[in-house]
GROMACS .gro file of C-alpha atoms in nm:
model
  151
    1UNK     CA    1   2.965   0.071   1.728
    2UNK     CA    2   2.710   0.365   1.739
    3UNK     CA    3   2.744   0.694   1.814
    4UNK     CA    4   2.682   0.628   2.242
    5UNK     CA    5   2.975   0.368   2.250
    6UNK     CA    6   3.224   0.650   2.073
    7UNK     CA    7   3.083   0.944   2.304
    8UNK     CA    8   3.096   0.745   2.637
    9UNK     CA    9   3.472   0.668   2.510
   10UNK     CA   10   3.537   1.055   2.410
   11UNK     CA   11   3.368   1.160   2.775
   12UNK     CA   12   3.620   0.856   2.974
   13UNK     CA   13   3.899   1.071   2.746
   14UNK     CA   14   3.821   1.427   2.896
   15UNK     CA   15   3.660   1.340   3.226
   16UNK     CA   16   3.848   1.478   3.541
   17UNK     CA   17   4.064   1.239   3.729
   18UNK     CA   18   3.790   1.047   3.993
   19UNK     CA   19   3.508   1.201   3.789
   20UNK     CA   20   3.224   1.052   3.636
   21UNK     CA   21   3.114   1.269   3.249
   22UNK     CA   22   2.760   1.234   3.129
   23UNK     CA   23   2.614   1.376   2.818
   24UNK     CA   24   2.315   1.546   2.788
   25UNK     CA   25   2.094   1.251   2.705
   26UNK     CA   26   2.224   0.976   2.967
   27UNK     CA   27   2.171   1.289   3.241
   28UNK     CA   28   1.868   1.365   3.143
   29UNK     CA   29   1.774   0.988   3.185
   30UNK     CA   30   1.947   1.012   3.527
   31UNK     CA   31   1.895   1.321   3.674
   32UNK     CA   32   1.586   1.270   3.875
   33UNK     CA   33   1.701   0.933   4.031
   34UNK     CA   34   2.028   1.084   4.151
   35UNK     CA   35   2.127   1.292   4.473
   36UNK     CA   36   2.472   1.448   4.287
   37UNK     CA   37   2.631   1.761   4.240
   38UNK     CA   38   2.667   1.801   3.905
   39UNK     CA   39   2.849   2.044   3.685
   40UNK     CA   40   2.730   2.137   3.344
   41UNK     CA   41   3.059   2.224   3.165
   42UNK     CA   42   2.871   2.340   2.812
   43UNK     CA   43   2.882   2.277   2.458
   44UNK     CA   44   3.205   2.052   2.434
   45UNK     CA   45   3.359   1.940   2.095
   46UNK     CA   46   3.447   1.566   2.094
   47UNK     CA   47   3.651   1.407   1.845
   48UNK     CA   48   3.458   1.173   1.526
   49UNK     CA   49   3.151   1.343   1.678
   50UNK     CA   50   2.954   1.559   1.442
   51UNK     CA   51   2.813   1.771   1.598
   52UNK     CA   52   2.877   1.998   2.001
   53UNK     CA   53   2.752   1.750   2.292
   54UNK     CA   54   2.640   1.956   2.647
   55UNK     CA   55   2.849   1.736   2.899
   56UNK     CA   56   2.783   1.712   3.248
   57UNK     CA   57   3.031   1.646   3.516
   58UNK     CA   58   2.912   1.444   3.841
   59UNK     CA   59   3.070   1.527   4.150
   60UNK     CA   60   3.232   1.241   4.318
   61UNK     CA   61   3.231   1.185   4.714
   62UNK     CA   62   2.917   1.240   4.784
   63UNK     CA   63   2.723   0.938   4.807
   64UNK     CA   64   2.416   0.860   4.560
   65UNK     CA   65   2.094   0.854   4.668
   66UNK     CA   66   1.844   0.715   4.396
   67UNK     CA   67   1.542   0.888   4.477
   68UNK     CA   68   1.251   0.623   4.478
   69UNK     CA   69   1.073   0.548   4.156
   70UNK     CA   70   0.681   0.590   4.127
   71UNK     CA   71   0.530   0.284   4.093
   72UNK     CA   72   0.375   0.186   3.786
   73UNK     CA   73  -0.027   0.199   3.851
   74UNK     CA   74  -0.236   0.104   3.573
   75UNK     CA   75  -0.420   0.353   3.363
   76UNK     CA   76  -0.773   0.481   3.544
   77UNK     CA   77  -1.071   0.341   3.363
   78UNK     CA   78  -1.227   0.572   3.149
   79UNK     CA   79  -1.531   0.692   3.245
   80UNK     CA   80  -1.808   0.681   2.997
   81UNK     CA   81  -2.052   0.922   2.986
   82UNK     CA   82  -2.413   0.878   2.999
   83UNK     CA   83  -2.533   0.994   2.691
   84UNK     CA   84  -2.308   0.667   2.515
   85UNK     CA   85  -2.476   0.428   2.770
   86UNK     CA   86  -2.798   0.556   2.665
   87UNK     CA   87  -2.698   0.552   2.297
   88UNK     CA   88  -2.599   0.188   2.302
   89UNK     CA   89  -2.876   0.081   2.504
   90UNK     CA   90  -3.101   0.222   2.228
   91UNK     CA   91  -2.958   0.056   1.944
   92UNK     CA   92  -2.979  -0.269   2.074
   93UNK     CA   93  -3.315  -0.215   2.148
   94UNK     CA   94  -3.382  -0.145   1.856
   95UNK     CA   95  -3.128  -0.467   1.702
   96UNK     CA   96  -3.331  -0.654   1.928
   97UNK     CA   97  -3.692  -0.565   1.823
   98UNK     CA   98  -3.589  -0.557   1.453
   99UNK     CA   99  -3.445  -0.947   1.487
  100UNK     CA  100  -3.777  -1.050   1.688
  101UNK     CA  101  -4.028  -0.868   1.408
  102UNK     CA  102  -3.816  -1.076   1.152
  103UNK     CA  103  -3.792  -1.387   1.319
  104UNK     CA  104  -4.188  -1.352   1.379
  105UNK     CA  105  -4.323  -1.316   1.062
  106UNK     CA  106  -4.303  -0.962   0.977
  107UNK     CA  107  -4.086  -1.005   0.663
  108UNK     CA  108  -4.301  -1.317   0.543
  109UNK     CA  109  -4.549  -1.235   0.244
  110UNK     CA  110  -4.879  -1.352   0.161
  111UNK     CA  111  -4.924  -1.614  -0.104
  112UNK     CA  112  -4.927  -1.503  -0.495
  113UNK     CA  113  -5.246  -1.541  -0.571
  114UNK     CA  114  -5.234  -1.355  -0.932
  115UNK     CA  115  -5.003  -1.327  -1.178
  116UNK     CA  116  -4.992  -0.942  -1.164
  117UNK     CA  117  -4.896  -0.874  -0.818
  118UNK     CA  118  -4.576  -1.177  -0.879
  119UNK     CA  119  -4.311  -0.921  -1.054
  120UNK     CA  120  -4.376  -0.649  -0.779
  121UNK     CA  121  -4.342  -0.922  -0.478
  122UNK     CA  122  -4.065  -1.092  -0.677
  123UNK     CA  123  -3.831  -0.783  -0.681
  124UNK     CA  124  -3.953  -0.738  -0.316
  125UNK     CA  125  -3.831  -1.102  -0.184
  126UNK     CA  126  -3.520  -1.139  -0.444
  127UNK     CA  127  -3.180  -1.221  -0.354
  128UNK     CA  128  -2.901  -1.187  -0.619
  129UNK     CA  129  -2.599  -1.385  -0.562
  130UNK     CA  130  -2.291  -1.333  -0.799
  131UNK     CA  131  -2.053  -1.597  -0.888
  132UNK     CA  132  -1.777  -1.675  -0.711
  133UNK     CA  133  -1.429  -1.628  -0.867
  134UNK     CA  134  -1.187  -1.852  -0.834
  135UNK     CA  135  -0.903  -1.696  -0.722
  136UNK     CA  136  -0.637  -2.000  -0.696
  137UNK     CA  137  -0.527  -1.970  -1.008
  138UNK     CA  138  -0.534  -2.341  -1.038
  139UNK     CA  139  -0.842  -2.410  -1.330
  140UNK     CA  140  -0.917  -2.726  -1.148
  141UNK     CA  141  -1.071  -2.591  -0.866
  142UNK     CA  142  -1.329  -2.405  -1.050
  143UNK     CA  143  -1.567  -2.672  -0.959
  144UNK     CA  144  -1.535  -2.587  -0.604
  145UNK     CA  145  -1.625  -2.174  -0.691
  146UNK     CA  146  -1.909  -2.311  -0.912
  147UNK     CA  147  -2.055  -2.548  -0.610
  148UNK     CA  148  -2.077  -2.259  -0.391
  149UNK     CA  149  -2.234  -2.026  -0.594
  150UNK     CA  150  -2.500  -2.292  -0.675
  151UNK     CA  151  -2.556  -2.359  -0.366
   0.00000   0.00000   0.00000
């Protein structure tokens, strides 16, 4: 069953008569909801339990109070600081001017008019595409990796 279910039965066993017995980690998750008295009675020894648990008695008679819980407000926007505005705004400037000069000619060459100068604007303008692979496993869709790499 866990080791909570077989404390909470050891702390029923060895709580006061009218008492209420806590361990450490269910009062710690308590503690500042509650308006109780509480006794700490120590490092207690509980049987099929490992190892010491601190137990906590709670006094009973005086009426709990749960203290009222904080509401739950979402995080506060970070605030970014001006030198990232200004960074971003640069760079897409600069994406912006970049796509215009390409889209308006500045990567277009002049025709080949010799033989000579071809090679030089040939690496310049190239594109290499590799082959696809087919990775289906299947040989009969090797057309299909073949038909894209063509293309």
């Amino acid at each position: 069953m866990g080791d909570g279910v077989n404390i909470a039965a050891r702390l029923e066993g060895i709580a006061a008569a009218g008492a209420i017995c806590l361990s450490e980690d269910a009062y710690r998750q308590v503690k500042g909801r509650l308006d109780l008295a509480v006794t700490d009675l120590g490092q207690t020894r509980l049987k099929n339990i490992a190892e010491p648990i601190r137990v906590y008695s709670l006094q009973v008679g005086i009426p709990a109070h749960a203290k009222p819980v904080m509401e739950a407000r979402p995080p506060a926007p970070k605030r970014r600081s001006a030198l990232v505005a200004l960074i971003s705004g640069i760079a897409a400037f600069v994406a912006i001017v970049g796509g215009a000069w390409h889209l308006l000619g500045g990567n277009r060459a002049a025709p080949i008019v010799s033989n000579a100068a071809a090679p030089a604007e040939a690496a310049h303008l190239s594109i290499v595409v590799l082959p696809f692979a087919n990775l289906s496993n299947d040989p009969g869709q090797d057309y299909f990796a073949d038909g894209v790499t063509e293309n």
